[in-house]
Short mmCIF file of C-alpha atoms and ligand atoms in Angstrom, two decimals:
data_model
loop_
_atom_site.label_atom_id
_atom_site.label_comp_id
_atom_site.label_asym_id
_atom_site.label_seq_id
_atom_site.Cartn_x
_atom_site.Cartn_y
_atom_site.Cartn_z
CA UNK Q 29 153.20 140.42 36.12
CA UNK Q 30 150.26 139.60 38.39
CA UNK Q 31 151.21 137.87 41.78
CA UNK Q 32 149.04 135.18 41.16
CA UNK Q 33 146.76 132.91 38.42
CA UNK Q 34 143.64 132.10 40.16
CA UNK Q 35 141.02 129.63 38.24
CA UNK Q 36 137.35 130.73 39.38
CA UNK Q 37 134.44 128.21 37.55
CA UNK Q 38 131.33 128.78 37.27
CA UNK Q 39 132.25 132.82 37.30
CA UNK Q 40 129.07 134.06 36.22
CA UNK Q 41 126.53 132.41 39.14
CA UNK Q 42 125.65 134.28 41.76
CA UNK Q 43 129.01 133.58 44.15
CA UNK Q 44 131.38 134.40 41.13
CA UNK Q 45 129.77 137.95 41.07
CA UNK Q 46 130.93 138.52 44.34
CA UNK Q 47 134.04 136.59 44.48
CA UNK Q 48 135.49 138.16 41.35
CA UNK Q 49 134.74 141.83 42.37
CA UNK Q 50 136.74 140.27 46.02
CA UNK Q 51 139.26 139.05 44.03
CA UNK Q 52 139.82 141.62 41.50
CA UNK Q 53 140.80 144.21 43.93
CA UNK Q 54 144.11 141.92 44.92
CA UNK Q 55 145.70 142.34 41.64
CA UNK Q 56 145.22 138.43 41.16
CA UNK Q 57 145.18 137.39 37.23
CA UNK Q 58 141.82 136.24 37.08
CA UNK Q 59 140.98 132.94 34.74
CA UNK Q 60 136.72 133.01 34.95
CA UNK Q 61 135.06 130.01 32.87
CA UNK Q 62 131.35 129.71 32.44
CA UNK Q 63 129.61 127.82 29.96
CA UNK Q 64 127.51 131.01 28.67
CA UNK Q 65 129.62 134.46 27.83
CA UNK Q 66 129.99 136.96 31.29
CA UNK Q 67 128.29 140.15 32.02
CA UNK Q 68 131.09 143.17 30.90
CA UNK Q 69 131.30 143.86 34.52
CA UNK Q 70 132.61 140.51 35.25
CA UNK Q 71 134.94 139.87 32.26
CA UNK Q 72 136.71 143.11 32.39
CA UNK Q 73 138.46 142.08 35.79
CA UNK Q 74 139.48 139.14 34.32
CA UNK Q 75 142.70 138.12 32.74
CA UNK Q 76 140.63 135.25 30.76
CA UNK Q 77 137.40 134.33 30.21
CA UNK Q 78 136.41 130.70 28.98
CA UNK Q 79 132.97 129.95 27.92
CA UNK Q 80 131.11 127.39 25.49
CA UNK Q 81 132.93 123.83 25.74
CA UNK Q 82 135.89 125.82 27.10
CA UNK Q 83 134.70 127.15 30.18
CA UNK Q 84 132.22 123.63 30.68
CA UNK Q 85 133.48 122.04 33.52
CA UNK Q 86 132.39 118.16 31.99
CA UNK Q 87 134.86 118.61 29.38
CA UNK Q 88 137.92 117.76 28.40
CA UNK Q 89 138.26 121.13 26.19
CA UNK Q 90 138.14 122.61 29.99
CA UNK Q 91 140.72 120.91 31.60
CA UNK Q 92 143.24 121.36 28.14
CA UNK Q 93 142.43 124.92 28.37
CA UNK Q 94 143.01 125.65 31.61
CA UNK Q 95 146.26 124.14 31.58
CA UNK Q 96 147.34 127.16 29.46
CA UNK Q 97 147.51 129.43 32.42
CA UNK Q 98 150.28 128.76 35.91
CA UNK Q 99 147.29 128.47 38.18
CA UNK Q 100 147.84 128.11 41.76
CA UNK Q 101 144.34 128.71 43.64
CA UNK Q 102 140.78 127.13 42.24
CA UNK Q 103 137.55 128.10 43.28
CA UNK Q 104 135.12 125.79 41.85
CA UNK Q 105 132.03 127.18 42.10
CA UNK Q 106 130.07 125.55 38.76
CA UNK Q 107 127.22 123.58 39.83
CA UNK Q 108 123.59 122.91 39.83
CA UNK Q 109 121.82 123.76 42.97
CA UNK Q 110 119.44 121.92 45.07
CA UNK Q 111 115.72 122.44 43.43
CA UNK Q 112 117.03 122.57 40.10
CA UNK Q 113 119.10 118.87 40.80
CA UNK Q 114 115.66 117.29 42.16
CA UNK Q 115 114.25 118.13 38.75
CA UNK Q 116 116.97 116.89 36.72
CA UNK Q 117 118.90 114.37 39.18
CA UNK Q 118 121.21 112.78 35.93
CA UNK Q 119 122.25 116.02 34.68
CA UNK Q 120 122.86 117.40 37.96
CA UNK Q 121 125.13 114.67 38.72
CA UNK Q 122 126.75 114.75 35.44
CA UNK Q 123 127.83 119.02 35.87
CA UNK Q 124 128.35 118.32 40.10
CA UNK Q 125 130.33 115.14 40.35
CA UNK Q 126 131.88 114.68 36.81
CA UNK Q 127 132.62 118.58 36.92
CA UNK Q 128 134.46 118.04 40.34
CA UNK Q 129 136.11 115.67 39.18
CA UNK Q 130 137.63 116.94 36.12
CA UNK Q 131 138.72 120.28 38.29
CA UNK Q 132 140.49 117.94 40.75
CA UNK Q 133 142.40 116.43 38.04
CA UNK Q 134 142.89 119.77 36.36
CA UNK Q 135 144.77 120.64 40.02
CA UNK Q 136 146.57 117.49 40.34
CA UNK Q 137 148.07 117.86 36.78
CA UNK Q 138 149.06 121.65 37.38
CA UNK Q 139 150.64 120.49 40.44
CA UNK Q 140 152.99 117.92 39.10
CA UNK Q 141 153.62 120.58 35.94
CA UNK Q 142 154.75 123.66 38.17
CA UNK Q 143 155.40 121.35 41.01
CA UNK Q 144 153.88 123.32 43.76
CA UNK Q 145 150.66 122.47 45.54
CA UNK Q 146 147.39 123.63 44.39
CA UNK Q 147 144.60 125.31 46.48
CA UNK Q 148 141.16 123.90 45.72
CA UNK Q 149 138.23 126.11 47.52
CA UNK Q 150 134.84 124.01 47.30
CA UNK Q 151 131.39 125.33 48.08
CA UNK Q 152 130.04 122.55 49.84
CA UNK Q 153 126.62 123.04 51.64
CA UNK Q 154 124.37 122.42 54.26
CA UNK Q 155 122.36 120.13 51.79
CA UNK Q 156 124.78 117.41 52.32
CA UNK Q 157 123.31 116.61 56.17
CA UNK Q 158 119.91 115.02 56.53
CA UNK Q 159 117.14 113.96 58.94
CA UNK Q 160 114.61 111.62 58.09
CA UNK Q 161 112.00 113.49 60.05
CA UNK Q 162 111.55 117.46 61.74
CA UNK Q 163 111.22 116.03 65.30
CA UNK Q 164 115.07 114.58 64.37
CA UNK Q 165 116.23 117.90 62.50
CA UNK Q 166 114.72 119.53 65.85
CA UNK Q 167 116.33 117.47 68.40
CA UNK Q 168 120.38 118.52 66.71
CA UNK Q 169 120.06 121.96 65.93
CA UNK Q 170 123.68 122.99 65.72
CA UNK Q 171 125.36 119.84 63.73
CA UNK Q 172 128.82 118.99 63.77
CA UNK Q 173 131.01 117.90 60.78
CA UNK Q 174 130.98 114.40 61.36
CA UNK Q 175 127.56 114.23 62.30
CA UNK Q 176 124.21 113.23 60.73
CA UNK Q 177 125.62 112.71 57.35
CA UNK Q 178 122.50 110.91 55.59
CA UNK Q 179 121.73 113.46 52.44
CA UNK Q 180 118.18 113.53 51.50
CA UNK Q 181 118.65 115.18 48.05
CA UNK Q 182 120.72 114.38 44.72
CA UNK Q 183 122.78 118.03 45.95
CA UNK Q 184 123.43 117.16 49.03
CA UNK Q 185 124.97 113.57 47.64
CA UNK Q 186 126.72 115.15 44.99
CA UNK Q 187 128.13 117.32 47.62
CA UNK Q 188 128.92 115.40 49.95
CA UNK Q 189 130.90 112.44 47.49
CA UNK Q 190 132.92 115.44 45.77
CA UNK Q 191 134.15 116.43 49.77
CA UNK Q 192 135.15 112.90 49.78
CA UNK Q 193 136.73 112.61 46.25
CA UNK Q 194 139.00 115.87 47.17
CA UNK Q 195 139.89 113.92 50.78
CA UNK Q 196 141.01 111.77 48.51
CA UNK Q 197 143.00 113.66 46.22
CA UNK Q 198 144.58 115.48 49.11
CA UNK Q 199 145.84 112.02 50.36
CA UNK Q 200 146.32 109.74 47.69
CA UNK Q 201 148.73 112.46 45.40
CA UNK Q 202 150.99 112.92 47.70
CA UNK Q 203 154.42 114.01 46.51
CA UNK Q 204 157.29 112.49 49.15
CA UNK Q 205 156.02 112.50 52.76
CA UNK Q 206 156.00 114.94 54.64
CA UNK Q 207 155.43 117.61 51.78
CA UNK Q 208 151.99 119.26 51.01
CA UNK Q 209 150.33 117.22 48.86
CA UNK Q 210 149.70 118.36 44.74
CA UNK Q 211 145.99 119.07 45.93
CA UNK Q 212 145.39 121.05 49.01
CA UNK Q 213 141.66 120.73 49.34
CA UNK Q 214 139.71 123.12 51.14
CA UNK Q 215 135.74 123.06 51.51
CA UNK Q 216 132.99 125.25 53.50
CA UNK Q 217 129.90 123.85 53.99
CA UNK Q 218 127.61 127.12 53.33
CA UNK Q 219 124.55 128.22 54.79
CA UNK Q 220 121.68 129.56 52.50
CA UNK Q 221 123.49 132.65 51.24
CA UNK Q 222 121.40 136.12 50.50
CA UNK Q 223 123.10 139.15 48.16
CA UNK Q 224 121.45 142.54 47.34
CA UNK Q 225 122.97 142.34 44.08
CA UNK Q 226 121.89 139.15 42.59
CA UNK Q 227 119.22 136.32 43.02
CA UNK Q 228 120.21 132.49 43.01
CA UNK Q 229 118.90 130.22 40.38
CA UNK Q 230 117.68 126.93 41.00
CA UNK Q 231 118.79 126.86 44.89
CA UNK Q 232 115.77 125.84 47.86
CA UNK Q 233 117.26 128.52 50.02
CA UNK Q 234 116.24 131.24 47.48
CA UNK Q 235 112.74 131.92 49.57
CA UNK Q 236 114.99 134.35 51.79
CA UNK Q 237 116.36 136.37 48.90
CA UNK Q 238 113.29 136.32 46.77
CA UNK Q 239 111.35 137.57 49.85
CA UNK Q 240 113.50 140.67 50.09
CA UNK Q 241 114.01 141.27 46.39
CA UNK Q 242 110.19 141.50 46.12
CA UNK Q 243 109.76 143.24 49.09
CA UNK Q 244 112.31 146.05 47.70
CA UNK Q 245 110.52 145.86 44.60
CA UNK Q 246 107.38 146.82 45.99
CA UNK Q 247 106.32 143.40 45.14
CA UNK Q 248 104.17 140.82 47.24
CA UNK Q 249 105.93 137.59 47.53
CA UNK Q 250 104.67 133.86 47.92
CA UNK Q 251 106.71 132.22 49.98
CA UNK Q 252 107.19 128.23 49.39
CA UNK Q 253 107.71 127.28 52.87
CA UNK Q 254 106.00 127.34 56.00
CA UNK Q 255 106.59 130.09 58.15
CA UNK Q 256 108.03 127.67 60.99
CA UNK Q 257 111.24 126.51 58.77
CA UNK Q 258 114.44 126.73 59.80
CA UNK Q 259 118.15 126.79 58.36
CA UNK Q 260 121.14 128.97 58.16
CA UNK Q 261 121.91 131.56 56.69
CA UNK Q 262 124.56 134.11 55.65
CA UNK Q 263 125.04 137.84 54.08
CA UNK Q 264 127.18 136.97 50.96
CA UNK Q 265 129.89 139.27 52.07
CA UNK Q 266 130.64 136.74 54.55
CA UNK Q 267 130.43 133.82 52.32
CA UNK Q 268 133.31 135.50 49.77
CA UNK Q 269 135.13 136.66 52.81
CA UNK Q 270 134.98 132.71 54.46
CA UNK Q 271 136.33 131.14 51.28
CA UNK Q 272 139.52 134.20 50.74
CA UNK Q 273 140.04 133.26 54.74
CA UNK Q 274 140.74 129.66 54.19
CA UNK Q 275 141.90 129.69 50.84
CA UNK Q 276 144.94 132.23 52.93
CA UNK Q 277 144.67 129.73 55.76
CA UNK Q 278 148.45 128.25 56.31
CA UNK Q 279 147.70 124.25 56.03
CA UNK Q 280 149.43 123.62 59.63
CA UNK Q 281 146.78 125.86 60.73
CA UNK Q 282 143.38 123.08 59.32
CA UNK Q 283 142.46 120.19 61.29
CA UNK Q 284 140.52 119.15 58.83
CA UNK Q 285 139.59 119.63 54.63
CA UNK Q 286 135.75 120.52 55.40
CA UNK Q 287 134.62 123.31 57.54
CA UNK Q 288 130.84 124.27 58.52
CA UNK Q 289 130.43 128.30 59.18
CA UNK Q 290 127.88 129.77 60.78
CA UNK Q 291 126.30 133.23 61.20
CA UNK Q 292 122.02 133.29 61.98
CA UNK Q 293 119.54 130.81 61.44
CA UNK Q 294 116.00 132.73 61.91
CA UNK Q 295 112.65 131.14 60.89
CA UNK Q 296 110.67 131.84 57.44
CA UNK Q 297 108.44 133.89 59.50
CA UNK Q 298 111.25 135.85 61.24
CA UNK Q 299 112.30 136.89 58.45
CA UNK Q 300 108.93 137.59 56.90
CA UNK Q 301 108.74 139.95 60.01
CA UNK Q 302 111.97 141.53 59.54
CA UNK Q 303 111.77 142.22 55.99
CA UNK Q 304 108.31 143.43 56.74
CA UNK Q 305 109.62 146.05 58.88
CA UNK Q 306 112.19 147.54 56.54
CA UNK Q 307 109.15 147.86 54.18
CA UNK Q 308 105.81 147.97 55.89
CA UNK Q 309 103.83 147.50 52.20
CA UNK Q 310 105.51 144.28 51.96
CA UNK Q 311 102.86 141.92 51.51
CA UNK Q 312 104.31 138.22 52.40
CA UNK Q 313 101.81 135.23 52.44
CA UNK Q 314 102.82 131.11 52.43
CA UNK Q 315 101.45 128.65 49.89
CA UNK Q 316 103.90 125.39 51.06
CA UNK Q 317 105.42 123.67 48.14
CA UNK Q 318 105.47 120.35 49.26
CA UNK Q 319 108.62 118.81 47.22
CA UNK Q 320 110.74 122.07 48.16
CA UNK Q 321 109.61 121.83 51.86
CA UNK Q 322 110.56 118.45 52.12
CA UNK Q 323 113.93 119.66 50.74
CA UNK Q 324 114.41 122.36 53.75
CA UNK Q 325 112.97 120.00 55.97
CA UNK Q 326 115.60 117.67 55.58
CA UNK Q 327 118.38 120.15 55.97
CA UNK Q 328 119.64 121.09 59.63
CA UNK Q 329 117.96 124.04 61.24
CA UNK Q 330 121.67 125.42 62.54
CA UNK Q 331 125.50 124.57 62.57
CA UNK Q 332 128.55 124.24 64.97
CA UNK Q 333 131.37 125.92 63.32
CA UNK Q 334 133.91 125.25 66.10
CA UNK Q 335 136.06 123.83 63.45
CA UNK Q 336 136.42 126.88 61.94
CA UNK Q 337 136.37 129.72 64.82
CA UNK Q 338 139.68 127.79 66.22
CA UNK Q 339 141.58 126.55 63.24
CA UNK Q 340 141.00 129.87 60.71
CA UNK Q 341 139.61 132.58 62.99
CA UNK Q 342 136.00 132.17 61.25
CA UNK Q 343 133.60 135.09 62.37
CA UNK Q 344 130.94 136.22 60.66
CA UNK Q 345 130.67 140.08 60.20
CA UNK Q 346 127.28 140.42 59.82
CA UNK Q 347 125.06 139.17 62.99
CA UNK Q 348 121.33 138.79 61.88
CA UNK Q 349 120.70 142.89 62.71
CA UNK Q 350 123.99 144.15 61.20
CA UNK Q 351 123.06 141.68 58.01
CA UNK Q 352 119.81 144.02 57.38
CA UNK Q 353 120.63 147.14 58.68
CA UNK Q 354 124.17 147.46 57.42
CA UNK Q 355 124.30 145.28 54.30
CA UNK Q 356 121.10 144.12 52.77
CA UNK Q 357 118.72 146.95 53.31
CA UNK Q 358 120.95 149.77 52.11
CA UNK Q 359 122.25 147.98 49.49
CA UNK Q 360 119.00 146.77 48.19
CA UNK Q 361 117.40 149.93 48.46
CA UNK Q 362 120.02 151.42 46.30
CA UNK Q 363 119.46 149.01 43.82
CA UNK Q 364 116.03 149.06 43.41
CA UNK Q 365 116.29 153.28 43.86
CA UNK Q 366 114.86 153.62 40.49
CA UNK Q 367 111.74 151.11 40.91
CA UNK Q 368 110.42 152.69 43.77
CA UNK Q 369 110.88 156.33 42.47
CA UNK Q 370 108.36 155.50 39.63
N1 LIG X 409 121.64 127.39 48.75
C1 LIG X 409 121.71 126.04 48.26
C2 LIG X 409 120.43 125.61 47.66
O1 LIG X 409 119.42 126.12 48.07
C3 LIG X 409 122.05 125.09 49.39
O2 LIG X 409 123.40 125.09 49.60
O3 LIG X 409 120.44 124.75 46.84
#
């Protein structure tokens, strides 16, 4: 028997890649729903594999489904991200909020049915704080939790409401005082995240990976924000490693349901320059997409995970230098090995 059932949505987006191959190495049984059918690679660590209106977080045939399996960890990763919302704002809503929704209730009923509380991990992002101008964004570089909480984008709303909606869970389905309620939920608030092994789809972070994708490629690369912006970031190692961290995290041990991390925030242009010097034919320019810059602009340039560092030990592994040179570069450059060889 497997020590555990772990639920994992949205399996086959770029996080689920790298959280399964995490979590398949700690003999976990693996439940992975999607709405379109998984990459072999993906479904072959996995106990079960949902797709179509099964594995569609909106639907009831999701929730029914899952209920097959003694589940005792979520991560919900299924959602729409940031670019891709601002295009389609009702739809985004619909698969963000509604989707959240249905996976809280999912945990609250397989609480109450194996009576034991159930871990909800939530990607929540940077995208839910906002400024109104740069000079504001400027003047609070490293933002706290609790602080300027005014979302510019349908994401960051989204977001931000489902953090709220599993506060809510967490306290209102209680079982008697005292005990840990049916649905312990736990969110990170993540930084722009950049893999070797996969692109994101959709995201307004996605300049930083699509400049070093191309750049391995032996591409040139148009990037669609000035080279002065500036937000977090994170080597997705860290990301899966943050969210096993505090899904293990003892609940006597969290302050509080919603944690920022940190781990570098350089410029467009930094890393432009940085990515330039790994491969010197990299050939970088700017051409400013107004709607997505606006997007960026919004978002905080850095944050203050105290919260984190002293309640869960958070630490990134990779500093800015050890991201590239230990991580990224060698990875990617395996990847690509083929490309540049022809
Ligand atoms: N990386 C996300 C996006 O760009 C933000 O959390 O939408």
């Amino acid at each position: 028997m497997p020590s555990s059932w772990i639920l994992v949505t949205g399996a086959g987006g770029e996080m689920g890649h790298a959280l399964i191959h995490a979590l398949s190495q700690t003999g976990a049984a693996i439940v992975a729903t999607d709405l379109r059918p998984l990459p072999d690679g993906i479904a072959d660590s996995c106990a079960a594999v949902l797709t179509g209106p099964e594995g569609d977080v909106t639907r009831t045939e999701f929730v029914q489904s899952a209920l097959r399996y003694p589940i005792e960890r979520i991560f919900h990763l299924a959602a729409v991200l940031s670019t891709a919302a601002e295009r389609d704002p009702v739809r985004a809503h619909h698969i963000n909020v509604d989707g959240t929704l249905n996976v809280l209730e999912l945990a609250h009923q397989l609480g109450s049915e194996h009576q034991r509380s159930i871990r909800v991990l939530f990607p929540s992002t940077i995208a839910v704080y906002g400024f109104a101008s740069l000079e504001e964004k400027m003047r609070h570089v490293q933002v706290r939790e609790d602080q300027a909480l005014q979302p510019q984008t349908l994401y960051g709303i989204a977001k931000l409401h489902c953090e709220r909606l599993g506060e809510y869970y967490a306290r209102y389905y209680r079982r008697l005082s005292g005990e840990a309620p049916w649905v312990d939920f736990r969110a990170i608030r993540f930084p722009g995240l950049i893999s070797a092994d996969t692109l994101p789809t959709g995201g307004t972070s996605d300049y930083a990976p699509e400049m070093l994708h191309a750049a391995a490629q032996g591409q040139p690369y148009r990037c669609f924000v000035r080279p002065d912006t500036q937000i977090p970031f994170m080597a997705m190692p860290d990301g899966v490693r943050a969210l096993l961290m505090l899904a293990d995290a003892d609940r006597e041990q969290l302050s509080q349901h919603v944690y920022n991390i940190g781990a570098f925030a350089p410029t467009a242009a930094d890393l432009a320059q940085t990515i330039a010097g790994y491969f010197p034919g990299a050939t970088i320019s700017f051409d400013v997409d107004q709607r997505r810059q606006a997007i960026v602009d919004s978002w905080c340039a850095d944050v203050d995970d105290t919260a984190a560092r002293q309640d869960w030990g958070w630490m990134p592994q990779y500093t800015y230098e050890r991201a590239f040179s230990e991580y990224l570069i060698p990875a990617i450059k395996h990847r690509y090995a083929n490309v540049l060889a022809s």
